[in-house]
């Protein structure tokens, strides 16, 4: 009989092949897919979502999992597992307990709604037409509320949902945490509002699209990325889809009369990317090769964007470079004028 | 009980979802995939190939097929099928009889070899390093010979293989057909060789990359393509991957000092594309929505490339346009000098 841990590895890696294929389809949808192809794309995504769900809830997977951990209580049964493997088994159980509650038909339905909704959102955003997106949003919200009901919760429906992104976190904790920030943040915003606004006229010049893209790629290179395992493209909303440490797809958004959006997007997504390409390749397709949580993931992008990319030392180094890319626009703008604007 | 024809439709459409997903992965591999991602890509392609094969050879599919057509002889059993449906059933049987002979493990092995071989070829081509590609070519050839043996043939191993591209064609027929062309073609080549070579100096100028791409997109637009269902990108070898009448991915190859390669590639791939986007959308995922054969497919691209794209009427119309894209390079080159060069 195959070792139960090996069965879990096999199923989990197979699920990862479907997941990364689905990610590539999503990347393509956001970057290069012709608009009319959305119908086929949605069907492909539903089929992949079905396989991911099936792989994660199969009887074979459940049986192997049950041999190593108590599915009910989460107590590890096997005494021979290394601490690493115990962690993987614990995460697999978390994932299984959630996934097995969701009927396969519901998973397909939600995938269809989000795939088509995302597409409708891009289109509606282009035309600033919220009404066109509203029916999609309503449909997705209804399904997501249903998801919370299916998954179950003690206190608040959002508890069931946030658990997917930030394991074990409760809405009540977040309310306290964010509540504590309310007064200091309001005070801060008021203090900022009372100050003189920085001069931003220099932003309103034309910063050519291709040059902005080049500058973004240069920044990524300096952050440690290389085209042999990373790309930078454009999408309606910047994102980082890392399928594997050898395939990181970052996107940015370029406004010809505001170069800062692109710069901060690239640094932010680069922060996500560095975290993901740094995950251990040998654990690809298992919880040990995945981001720990969305909070941790976002901490990496925010650290890069706000702590590094908005810092004076960063711009003391990179501002002359930016000026050389955009001499006509920035040669006469000193760092002292630029720096407050990026903050 | 579900109608057998409906079962065939369902299985065939599901196989098409895997196939079009696999096509998108192939398109991505040729256009945008970071180089190091080939390992993951090959595993994804193997999994999809496995599903395609499984869907086309499942017991459910075979049983439904057997209810409508004699699997052994190909005689249609059902008397109620429309001529269209009879044709679809006949093609499904052809496909089934071939596919069921190939073990699933062999299908995965061949997919792995071709996916990785294609990648190695692009890399070796870049460096003009045939030796780097040779082991891949040997591996693929060995597997393809094995495929011919598994499929079986009466006369020549290539009969088993060409049948996939040009149904029912035999190597002996091709030998006769191509043999008949040998003498006239040799005579023609000699006659051409005896003529004075056309003046090609104007080609050796620099034709900017972006302008060439723009010209290619303009040509496609004039051929009836629209970005809402079609893209033009670049790859090592030009190709046309049409996943659906709503999603045609054409590629071209651009040489800065020879604009003709791009022009003829675009027209050629556009010819394939027009054939594919013209296939009936309502029959997507069935033989009635597929190209009839590679020969028919290539006849469309060749008609566009040689009959139209190399014709004088075409260039009487488009040459002034080409001159306006490349005024520095072509303003002083008359059509009479350009036209022989594109022929």
XYZ file of C-alpha atoms in Angstrom:
686
model
C 0.000 0.000 0.000
C 1.239 3.463 -0.845
C 2.225 5.594 2.120
C -0.707 7.928 2.990
C 1.547 10.982 2.909
C 2.640 10.101 -0.641
C -1.003 9.840 -1.696
C -1.658 13.309 -0.274
C 1.387 14.638 -2.130
C 0.236 13.083 -5.390
C -3.330 14.439 -5.162
C -2.156 17.849 -4.019
C 0.369 18.189 -6.838
C -2.215 17.137 -9.381
C -4.617 19.763 -8.017
C -1.785 22.293 -8.369
C -1.446 21.474 -12.078
C -5.129 22.299 -12.565
C -4.790 25.391 -10.371
C -1.773 26.792 -12.192
C -3.466 26.097 -15.534
C -6.486 28.010 -14.267
C -4.173 30.843 -13.160
C -2.651 31.048 -16.627
C -6.133 31.243 -18.142
C -6.965 34.042 -15.682
C -3.725 35.862 -16.530
C -4.516 35.560 -20.234
C -8.061 36.819 -19.642
C -6.692 39.940 -17.922
C -3.899 40.654 -20.382
C -4.303 39.370 -23.928
C -7.531 37.414 -24.468
C -9.760 38.801 -27.231
C -12.934 40.174 -25.671
C -15.387 37.815 -27.359
C -13.590 34.707 -26.105
C -15.071 35.047 -22.601
C -17.746 32.385 -23.184
C -15.240 29.632 -23.938
C -12.896 30.873 -21.200
C -15.627 30.647 -18.595
C -16.399 27.045 -19.603
C -12.703 26.119 -19.425
C -12.436 27.680 -15.967
C -15.509 25.808 -14.743
C -14.041 22.512 -15.871
C -10.719 23.245 -14.159
C -12.479 24.382 -10.956
C -14.387 21.110 -11.011
C -11.146 19.123 -11.242
C -9.436 21.128 -8.487
C -12.401 20.562 -6.205
C -12.628 16.877 -7.106
C -8.922 16.316 -6.499
C -9.107 18.009 -3.087
C -12.163 16.079 -1.936
C -11.657 12.645 -3.484
C -12.260 9.550 -1.364
C -8.655 8.545 -1.924
C -7.422 11.867 -0.568
C -9.839 11.756 2.380
C -8.809 8.220 3.316
C -5.097 9.052 3.249
C -5.726 12.217 5.252
C -7.820 10.338 7.792
C -4.913 7.932 8.355
C -2.699 10.813 9.502
C -5.024 13.281 11.216
C -8.409 13.201 12.929
C -10.672 14.904 10.389
C -13.124 15.896 13.130
C -10.762 17.363 15.745
C -7.576 18.046 13.789
C -5.426 15.951 16.137
C -2.425 14.422 14.369
C -2.674 10.629 14.575
C 0.655 9.627 13.091
C 3.642 9.903 15.414
C 6.315 9.540 12.743
C 5.645 12.747 10.823
C 8.322 15.435 10.795
C 7.222 18.896 12.010
C 7.118 20.055 8.364
C 4.854 17.200 7.349
C 2.629 17.735 10.379
C 2.142 21.320 9.209
C 1.313 20.185 5.674
C -1.203 17.613 6.957
C -2.817 20.225 9.222
C -3.248 22.606 6.256
C -4.523 19.870 3.963
C -7.172 19.039 6.562
C -8.215 22.699 6.883
C -8.604 22.868 3.134
C -10.399 19.522 2.922
C -12.910 20.292 5.667
C -13.916 23.463 3.805
C -13.884 22.017 0.288
C -15.871 18.884 1.058
C -18.819 20.976 2.256
C -19.187 22.678 -1.132
C -21.118 20.746 -3.792
C -19.246 20.463 -7.087
C -22.134 22.130 -8.939
C -21.858 25.131 -6.606
C -18.106 25.412 -7.258
C -18.744 25.521 -11.010
C -21.520 28.071 -10.588
C -19.317 30.387 -8.527
C -16.437 30.007 -10.996
C -18.725 30.894 -13.885
C -20.057 33.958 -12.048
C -16.604 35.254 -11.067
C -14.976 34.565 -14.432
C -17.761 36.345 -16.308
C -18.100 38.992 -13.589
C -14.410 39.867 -13.778
C -14.730 40.261 -17.533
C -17.826 42.453 -17.192
C -16.055 44.556 -14.537
C -13.103 45.317 -16.853
C -15.502 46.345 -19.590
C -17.719 48.418 -17.260
C -14.654 50.096 -15.690
C -13.458 51.158 -19.137
C -16.761 52.876 -19.738
C -17.273 54.035 -16.091
C -20.575 52.180 -16.273
C -21.284 50.706 -12.833
C -24.806 49.720 -13.837
C -23.428 47.265 -16.395
C -21.481 45.503 -13.637
C -24.222 45.623 -10.981
C -26.114 42.434 -11.994
C -22.812 40.499 -11.935
C -21.937 41.903 -8.517
C -25.370 40.958 -7.184
C -25.047 37.434 -8.540
C -21.571 36.987 -7.031
C -22.682 38.415 -3.667
C -25.661 36.070 -3.535
C -23.410 33.101 -4.278
C -20.782 34.180 -1.754
C -23.446 34.575 0.965
C -24.635 31.103 0.060
C -21.039 29.893 0.356
C -20.839 31.297 3.893
C -24.052 29.470 4.788
C -22.774 26.199 3.335
C -19.424 26.488 5.122
C -21.105 27.476 8.381
C -20.082 29.928 11.122
C -20.774 30.624 14.789
C -20.887 34.358 14.977
C -20.722 36.248 11.682
C -21.112 35.047 8.047
C -17.830 36.737 7.129
C -16.025 34.431 9.580
C -16.701 31.572 7.184
C -15.260 33.530 4.261
C -12.255 35.262 5.804
C -11.025 31.898 7.051
C -10.037 31.110 3.455
C -7.740 34.130 3.262
C -6.618 34.545 6.861
C -6.895 31.173 8.602
C -8.716 31.163 11.952
C -9.329 34.919 11.921
C -12.721 36.108 13.188
C -14.664 39.179 12.097
C -14.843 40.323 15.741
C -11.026 40.390 15.963
C -10.807 42.461 12.810
C -13.438 44.877 14.081
C -11.363 45.458 17.234
C -8.101 45.698 15.291
C -9.397 48.116 12.683
C -11.422 49.988 15.328
C -8.216 50.781 17.193
C -6.826 52.359 14.021
C -9.855 54.558 13.394
C -9.030 57.521 15.664
C -5.276 57.746 14.927
C -5.977 57.450 11.189
C -8.697 60.117 11.244
C -6.343 62.424 13.153
C -3.572 61.705 10.648
C -5.791 62.400 7.636
C -6.900 65.714 9.213
C -3.293 66.724 9.890
C -2.374 65.907 6.285
C -5.401 67.835 4.998
C -4.314 70.926 6.961
C -0.916 70.937 5.238
C -0.193 72.680 1.963
C -0.737 70.312 -0.966
C 2.473 69.391 -2.776
C 2.997 70.785 -6.236
C 1.910 68.134 -8.765
C 1.931 70.058 -12.039
C 4.897 68.074 -13.324
C 2.779 64.911 -13.249
C 0.357 66.265 -15.826
C 2.900 66.049 -18.622
C 2.948 63.178 -21.091
C 4.996 60.196 -19.887
C 5.196 57.887 -22.917
C 3.725 54.451 -22.409
C 6.708 52.447 -23.701
C 9.162 54.390 -21.530
C 7.043 53.766 -18.437
C 7.002 50.047 -19.203
C 10.784 50.087 -19.626
C 11.226 51.846 -16.302
C 8.981 49.257 -14.625
C 11.032 46.404 -16.067
C 14.245 48.073 -14.925
C 12.854 48.343 -11.372
C 11.914 44.654 -11.362
C 15.387 43.739 -12.553
C 16.890 45.724 -9.687
C 14.522 43.930 -7.290
C 15.986 40.618 -8.420
C 13.624 39.521 -11.183
C 14.808 38.154 -14.485
C 12.837 37.626 -17.728
C 13.772 33.941 -17.618
C 11.220 33.423 -14.831
C 9.175 36.631 -14.752
C 7.046 38.869 -17.003
C 5.562 42.325 -16.701
C 2.396 43.056 -18.694
C -0.621 45.320 -18.315
C -4.097 44.745 -16.944
C -7.070 46.788 -15.723
C -5.957 46.173 -12.132
C -2.314 45.369 -11.322
C -1.751 41.829 -10.088
C 0.833 39.167 -9.392
C 0.069 35.609 -10.486
C 2.953 33.346 -9.580
C 2.280 29.866 -10.844
C 5.618 28.489 -9.734
C 8.967 29.974 -8.643
C 9.902 29.674 -12.347
C 6.843 31.513 -13.682
C 5.833 34.841 -12.129
C 3.387 37.012 -14.075
C 3.212 40.572 -12.809
C 1.021 43.252 -14.298
C 0.879 46.998 -13.962
C -1.355 49.844 -15.058
C 0.030 52.742 -17.051
C -1.468 56.235 -17.161
C 0.314 58.503 -19.645
C -0.114 61.552 -17.395
C 0.748 59.983 -14.064
C 3.918 57.854 -13.926
C 3.506 57.155 -10.202
C 0.692 54.602 -10.553
C 2.929 52.382 -12.660
C 5.960 52.793 -10.393
C 4.138 51.936 -7.163
C 2.202 49.112 -8.847
C 5.398 47.514 -10.077
C 7.064 47.763 -6.663
C 3.927 46.461 -4.917
C 3.439 43.493 -7.250
C 7.185 42.926 -7.168
C 6.874 42.529 -3.385
C 4.257 39.800 -3.867
C 6.413 38.251 -6.553
C 9.558 38.106 -4.409
C 7.606 36.321 -1.694
C 6.233 33.783 -4.167
C 9.411 33.082 -6.114
C 11.111 32.620 -2.742
C 8.748 29.813 -1.741
C 10.530 26.440 -1.714
C 10.307 24.939 -5.201
C 10.685 21.403 -3.845
C 7.381 21.855 -2.006
C 5.492 23.103 -5.082
C 1.890 21.953 -5.047
C 1.760 21.426 -1.273
C 0.837 23.788 1.579
C 4.577 24.087 2.355
C 5.067 25.770 -1.024
C 2.145 28.188 -0.685
C 1.763 31.669 0.782
C 0.906 31.383 4.487
C -2.052 33.765 4.213
C -3.248 36.796 2.286
C -2.175 38.975 5.210
C 1.407 37.732 5.059
C 1.363 38.015 1.268
C 0.105 41.601 1.416
C 2.636 42.477 4.120
C 5.376 41.722 1.594
C 3.870 43.888 -1.142
C 3.083 46.722 1.284
C 6.550 46.613 2.790
C 8.025 47.063 -0.662
C 5.540 49.689 -1.773
C 5.362 51.885 1.332
C 8.497 51.174 3.372
C 10.904 50.915 0.444
C 9.269 52.352 -2.685
C 8.068 55.515 -0.934
C 11.278 55.969 1.048
C 13.774 58.790 0.591
C 16.834 56.478 0.347
C 15.130 54.600 -2.511
C 14.501 57.808 -4.428
C 17.905 59.297 -3.691
C 19.135 56.338 -5.714
C 16.391 55.992 -8.341
C 15.278 59.568 -8.978
C 18.269 60.425 -11.199
C 17.443 57.250 -13.149
C 13.787 58.290 -13.487
C 14.955 61.724 -14.668
C 17.119 60.088 -17.319
C 14.092 58.114 -18.612
C 11.932 61.257 -18.664
C 14.361 64.118 -19.185
C 11.829 66.416 -20.892
C 9.355 65.978 -18.067
C 11.559 65.820 -14.960
C 14.987 67.338 -15.629
C 13.923 70.607 -14.005
C 12.000 68.970 -11.136
C 14.255 68.444 -8.093
C 13.940 65.414 -5.795
C 12.550 67.708 -3.071
C 9.532 68.403 -5.296
C 9.102 64.828 -6.505
C 9.475 63.071 -3.158
C 6.405 64.559 -1.362
C 4.245 63.660 -4.376
C 5.031 59.959 -4.216
C 4.114 60.015 -0.507
C -31.528 6.836 -21.165
C -29.737 9.718 -22.809
C -29.715 9.674 -26.596
C -26.377 8.196 -27.796
C -25.740 11.173 -30.076
C -26.124 13.537 -27.111
C -23.579 11.497 -25.150
C -21.124 11.787 -28.040
C -21.737 15.538 -28.173
C -21.161 15.895 -24.449
C -17.903 13.892 -24.427
C -16.633 15.591 -27.564
C -17.324 19.085 -26.242
C -15.634 18.259 -22.963
C -12.579 16.996 -24.864
C -12.619 20.293 -26.784
C -12.411 22.257 -23.521
C -9.243 20.352 -22.605
C -7.926 20.730 -26.151
C -8.476 24.477 -26.343
C -6.921 24.881 -22.890
C -3.924 22.923 -24.138
C -3.803 25.172 -27.225
C -3.736 28.276 -25.055
C -0.865 26.811 -23.040
C 0.962 26.091 -26.314
C 0.291 29.629 -27.564
C 1.617 31.041 -24.291
C 4.693 28.812 -24.497
C 5.479 30.185 -27.977
C 4.773 33.829 -27.222
C 5.115 34.984 -23.622
C 6.061 32.172 -21.226
C 9.258 32.808 -19.246
C 11.904 30.347 -20.377
C 12.373 28.535 -17.071
C 8.674 27.683 -16.775
C 8.944 24.830 -19.295
C 9.040 22.107 -16.618
C 5.664 23.044 -15.154
C 4.219 23.679 -18.617
C 5.180 20.210 -19.785
C 3.467 18.631 -16.753
C 0.313 20.680 -17.371
C 0.283 19.610 -21.019
C 0.709 15.951 -20.083
C -2.256 16.134 -17.736
C -4.428 17.797 -20.386
C -3.335 15.275 -23.049
C -4.312 12.522 -20.635
C -7.791 14.016 -20.215
C -8.285 14.536 -23.955
C -7.321 10.938 -24.608
C -9.472 9.642 -21.759
C -12.503 11.620 -22.924
C -12.128 10.319 -26.486
C -11.739 6.684 -25.466
C -14.042 6.374 -22.453
C -16.354 3.370 -22.189
C -19.314 5.744 -22.165
C -18.195 7.316 -25.435
C -17.456 3.923 -27.016
C -20.847 2.527 -26.018
C -22.734 5.512 -27.448
C -20.656 5.355 -30.622
C -21.253 1.624 -30.965
C -25.012 2.248 -30.843
C -24.796 4.419 -33.966
C -21.995 2.943 -36.059
C -20.266 -0.414 -36.438
C -16.880 0.218 -34.799
C -15.301 -2.581 -36.835
C -16.567 -1.770 -40.331
C -17.695 1.851 -40.067
C -21.220 1.071 -41.296
C -23.795 3.480 -39.868
C -26.316 1.492 -37.816
C -28.839 4.185 -37.001
C -31.270 5.058 -39.765
C -32.574 8.264 -38.220
C -29.388 10.316 -38.349
C -29.307 13.390 -40.577
C -26.498 13.484 -43.178
C -24.629 16.002 -40.961
C -24.837 13.729 -37.944
C -23.798 10.708 -40.005
C -20.670 12.634 -40.989
C -19.948 13.547 -37.373
C -20.395 9.935 -36.232
C -18.133 8.699 -39.034
C -15.375 11.145 -37.954
C -15.795 10.324 -34.263
C -15.319 6.667 -35.111
C -12.165 7.400 -37.142
C -10.778 9.326 -34.217
C -11.838 6.694 -31.677
C -10.366 3.755 -33.570
C -6.990 5.527 -33.639
C -7.067 6.896 -30.084
C -8.114 3.675 -28.379
C -5.018 1.898 -29.700
C -2.680 4.320 -27.920
C -2.016 3.613 -24.235
C -2.572 6.645 -22.011
C 1.010 6.443 -20.726
C 2.279 6.659 -24.312
C 0.145 9.749 -24.976
C 1.660 11.475 -21.937
C 5.169 10.449 -22.951
C 4.745 11.848 -26.463
C 3.229 15.073 -25.110
C 6.151 15.518 -22.740
C 8.666 14.917 -25.538
C 6.996 17.340 -27.977
C 6.343 20.067 -25.404
C 9.945 19.992 -24.194
C 11.277 19.401 -27.712
C 9.466 22.454 -29.065
C 10.969 24.535 -26.272
C 14.464 23.181 -26.931
C 14.028 23.853 -30.669
C 13.209 27.543 -30.099
C 16.254 27.888 -27.886
C 18.550 25.964 -30.268
C 17.247 27.945 -33.272
C 18.099 31.200 -31.507
C 21.659 30.021 -31.108
C 21.834 28.124 -34.466
C 22.794 25.104 -32.377
C 21.320 22.011 -34.037
C 23.259 19.694 -31.733
C 21.315 20.998 -28.734
C 18.054 20.000 -30.421
C 19.248 16.654 -31.810
C 18.572 14.481 -28.714
C 15.013 15.876 -28.561
C 14.483 15.183 -32.257
C 15.758 11.620 -31.831
C 13.458 11.039 -28.877
C 10.421 12.398 -30.750
C 11.248 10.367 -33.870
C 11.578 7.172 -31.842
C 8.215 7.823 -30.202
C 6.530 8.705 -33.490
C 7.839 5.500 -35.109
C 6.472 3.637 -32.121
C 3.154 5.420 -32.645
C 3.040 4.193 -36.256
C 3.679 0.647 -35.047
C 0.952 0.884 -32.416
C -1.565 2.326 -34.881
C -0.637 -0.230 -37.517
C -0.365 0.029 -41.318
C -0.413 -2.200 -44.387
C 2.208 -0.713 -46.608
C 4.303 2.104 -45.149
C 4.712 3.347 -41.526
C 3.941 6.885 -42.659
C 0.471 5.718 -43.759
C -0.419 5.323 -40.091
C 0.765 8.848 -39.309
C -0.455 10.841 -42.301
C -3.941 9.475 -41.707
C -4.178 11.836 -38.717
C -3.565 14.893 -40.906
C -4.994 13.820 -44.249
C -7.625 11.140 -43.635
C -7.319 7.977 -45.747
C -4.292 9.249 -47.677
C -1.538 6.726 -48.412
C 2.176 7.375 -48.765
C 2.112 5.709 -52.207
C -0.451 8.258 -53.446
C 1.687 11.116 -52.214
C 4.779 9.653 -53.854
C 2.950 9.570 -57.204
C 1.460 13.037 -56.707
C 4.707 14.698 -55.679
C 6.648 12.641 -58.250
C 4.542 14.174 -61.026
C 5.577 17.630 -59.820
C 9.291 16.875 -59.758
C 10.185 17.494 -63.413
C 8.028 20.606 -63.984
C 9.308 22.096 -60.709
C 12.951 21.382 -61.528
C 12.457 22.971 -64.954
C 10.793 25.975 -63.345
C 13.575 26.448 -60.788
C 16.178 26.273 -63.580
C 14.283 28.842 -65.656
C 14.079 31.151 -62.630
C 17.783 30.644 -61.894
C 18.668 31.667 -65.464
C 16.868 34.995 -65.052
C 18.482 38.127 -63.689
C 17.991 38.355 -59.926
C 15.686 41.177 -58.873
C 17.238 44.123 -57.102
C 16.811 43.616 -53.351
C 19.013 46.345 -51.882
C 16.000 48.230 -50.565
C 15.210 45.297 -48.270
C 18.463 45.687 -46.367
C 17.362 48.930 -44.746
C 16.010 49.062 -41.218
C 12.253 48.470 -41.040
C 11.328 49.284 -37.425
C 9.794 46.439 -35.486
C 6.761 48.334 -34.156
C 5.882 49.678 -37.609
C 6.034 46.183 -39.098
C 3.682 44.923 -36.391
C 1.298 47.805 -37.109
C 1.327 47.017 -40.812
C 0.577 43.350 -40.048
C -2.381 44.310 -37.876
C -3.675 46.642 -40.568
C -3.525 43.794 -43.119
C -5.456 41.484 -40.793
C -8.087 44.156 -40.285
C -8.493 44.467 -44.041
C -8.795 40.664 -44.262
C -11.768 40.837 -41.902
C -10.198 40.274 -38.491
C -11.043 42.351 -35.465
C -9.218 42.574 -32.104
C -12.429 41.516 -30.362
C -11.836 37.939 -31.554
C -8.268 37.913 -32.877
C -4.694 38.709 -31.808
C -1.383 39.055 -33.595
C 1.779 38.317 -31.599
C 5.263 37.028 -32.354
C 6.819 33.579 -32.155
C 9.886 31.745 -33.457
C 7.749 30.211 -36.199
C 4.540 31.918 -37.379
C 1.372 30.028 -36.493
C -2.389 30.228 -36.226
C -4.051 28.729 -33.159
C -7.788 29.207 -33.368
C -9.410 27.895 -30.230
C -12.896 28.967 -31.225
C -14.400 31.334 -33.820
C -14.233 33.943 -31.018
C -10.550 33.401 -30.186
C -7.992 33.308 -33.006
C -4.322 33.685 -32.058
C -2.074 34.438 -35.007
C 1.644 34.963 -34.766
C 4.246 36.352 -37.098
C 8.008 36.696 -37.249
C 9.632 40.078 -37.704
C 13.086 40.681 -39.178
C 14.137 44.329 -39.002
C 15.931 44.134 -42.358
C 13.359 42.146 -44.307
C 9.740 43.306 -44.081
C 8.525 40.603 -46.474
C 8.726 37.708 -43.999
C 6.253 39.449 -41.706
C 3.902 40.451 -44.527
C 3.654 36.980 -46.067
C 3.447 35.322 -42.638
C 0.534 37.521 -41.638
C -1.330 36.857 -44.893
C -0.605 33.109 -44.675
C -1.708 32.762 -41.048
C -4.629 35.057 -41.807
C -5.719 32.529 -44.448
C -5.732 29.767 -41.821
C -7.524 32.091 -39.437
C -10.298 32.992 -41.881
C -10.975 29.300 -42.455
C -11.144 28.613 -38.719
C -13.230 31.605 -37.668
C -15.593 30.672 -40.493
C -16.234 27.210 -39.048
C -19.771 26.927 -37.646
C -19.714 28.076 -34.023
C -22.787 25.987 -33.183
C -20.761 22.855 -33.974
C -17.803 23.845 -31.772
C -16.211 20.810 -30.171
C -17.503 18.351 -32.778
C -16.021 17.150 -36.087
C -18.519 19.438 -37.872
C -16.768 22.442 -36.324
C -13.232 21.310 -37.168
C -10.960 21.779 -40.171
C -11.586 18.964 -42.670
C -7.884 18.133 -42.987
C -4.463 19.755 -42.880
C -4.458 19.822 -46.677
C -7.670 21.832 -46.833
C -6.418 24.067 -44.027
C -3.131 24.716 -45.828
C -4.952 25.330 -49.113
C -6.614 28.326 -47.455
C -3.365 29.790 -46.149
C -1.532 29.143 -49.422
C -4.340 30.651 -51.477
C -4.073 33.829 -49.442
C -0.290 33.905 -49.382
C 0.507 33.013 -52.993
C -2.642 33.712 -55.034
C -3.631 36.914 -53.248
C -0.696 38.196 -51.185
C 1.828 37.788 -54.008
C -0.536 39.100 -56.684
C -0.128 42.357 -58.592
C -3.711 43.579 -57.925
C -3.097 43.169 -54.174
C 0.066 45.259 -54.317
C -1.377 47.861 -56.657
C -3.704 48.528 -53.739
C -1.404 47.958 -50.750
C 1.988 49.146 -51.974
C 1.189 52.874 -51.531
C 0.067 51.970 -47.992
C 3.322 50.096 -47.332
C 5.240 53.108 -48.664
C 3.385 55.370 -46.256
C 4.388 53.118 -43.317
C 8.018 53.062 -44.468
C 8.520 56.322 -46.335
C 12.273 56.559 -45.613
C 12.861 53.053 -46.897
C 10.427 52.761 -49.819
C 9.377 56.194 -51.085
C 11.913 56.001 -53.906
C 11.285 52.308 -54.694
C 8.591 51.923 -57.388
C 6.081 49.056 -57.385
C 7.871 47.578 -60.424
C 10.972 47.052 -58.271
C 9.104 45.830 -55.190
C 6.736 43.418 -56.915
C 9.330 40.941 -58.320
C 10.964 40.740 -54.882
C 7.829 39.542 -53.131
C 7.482 36.839 -55.810
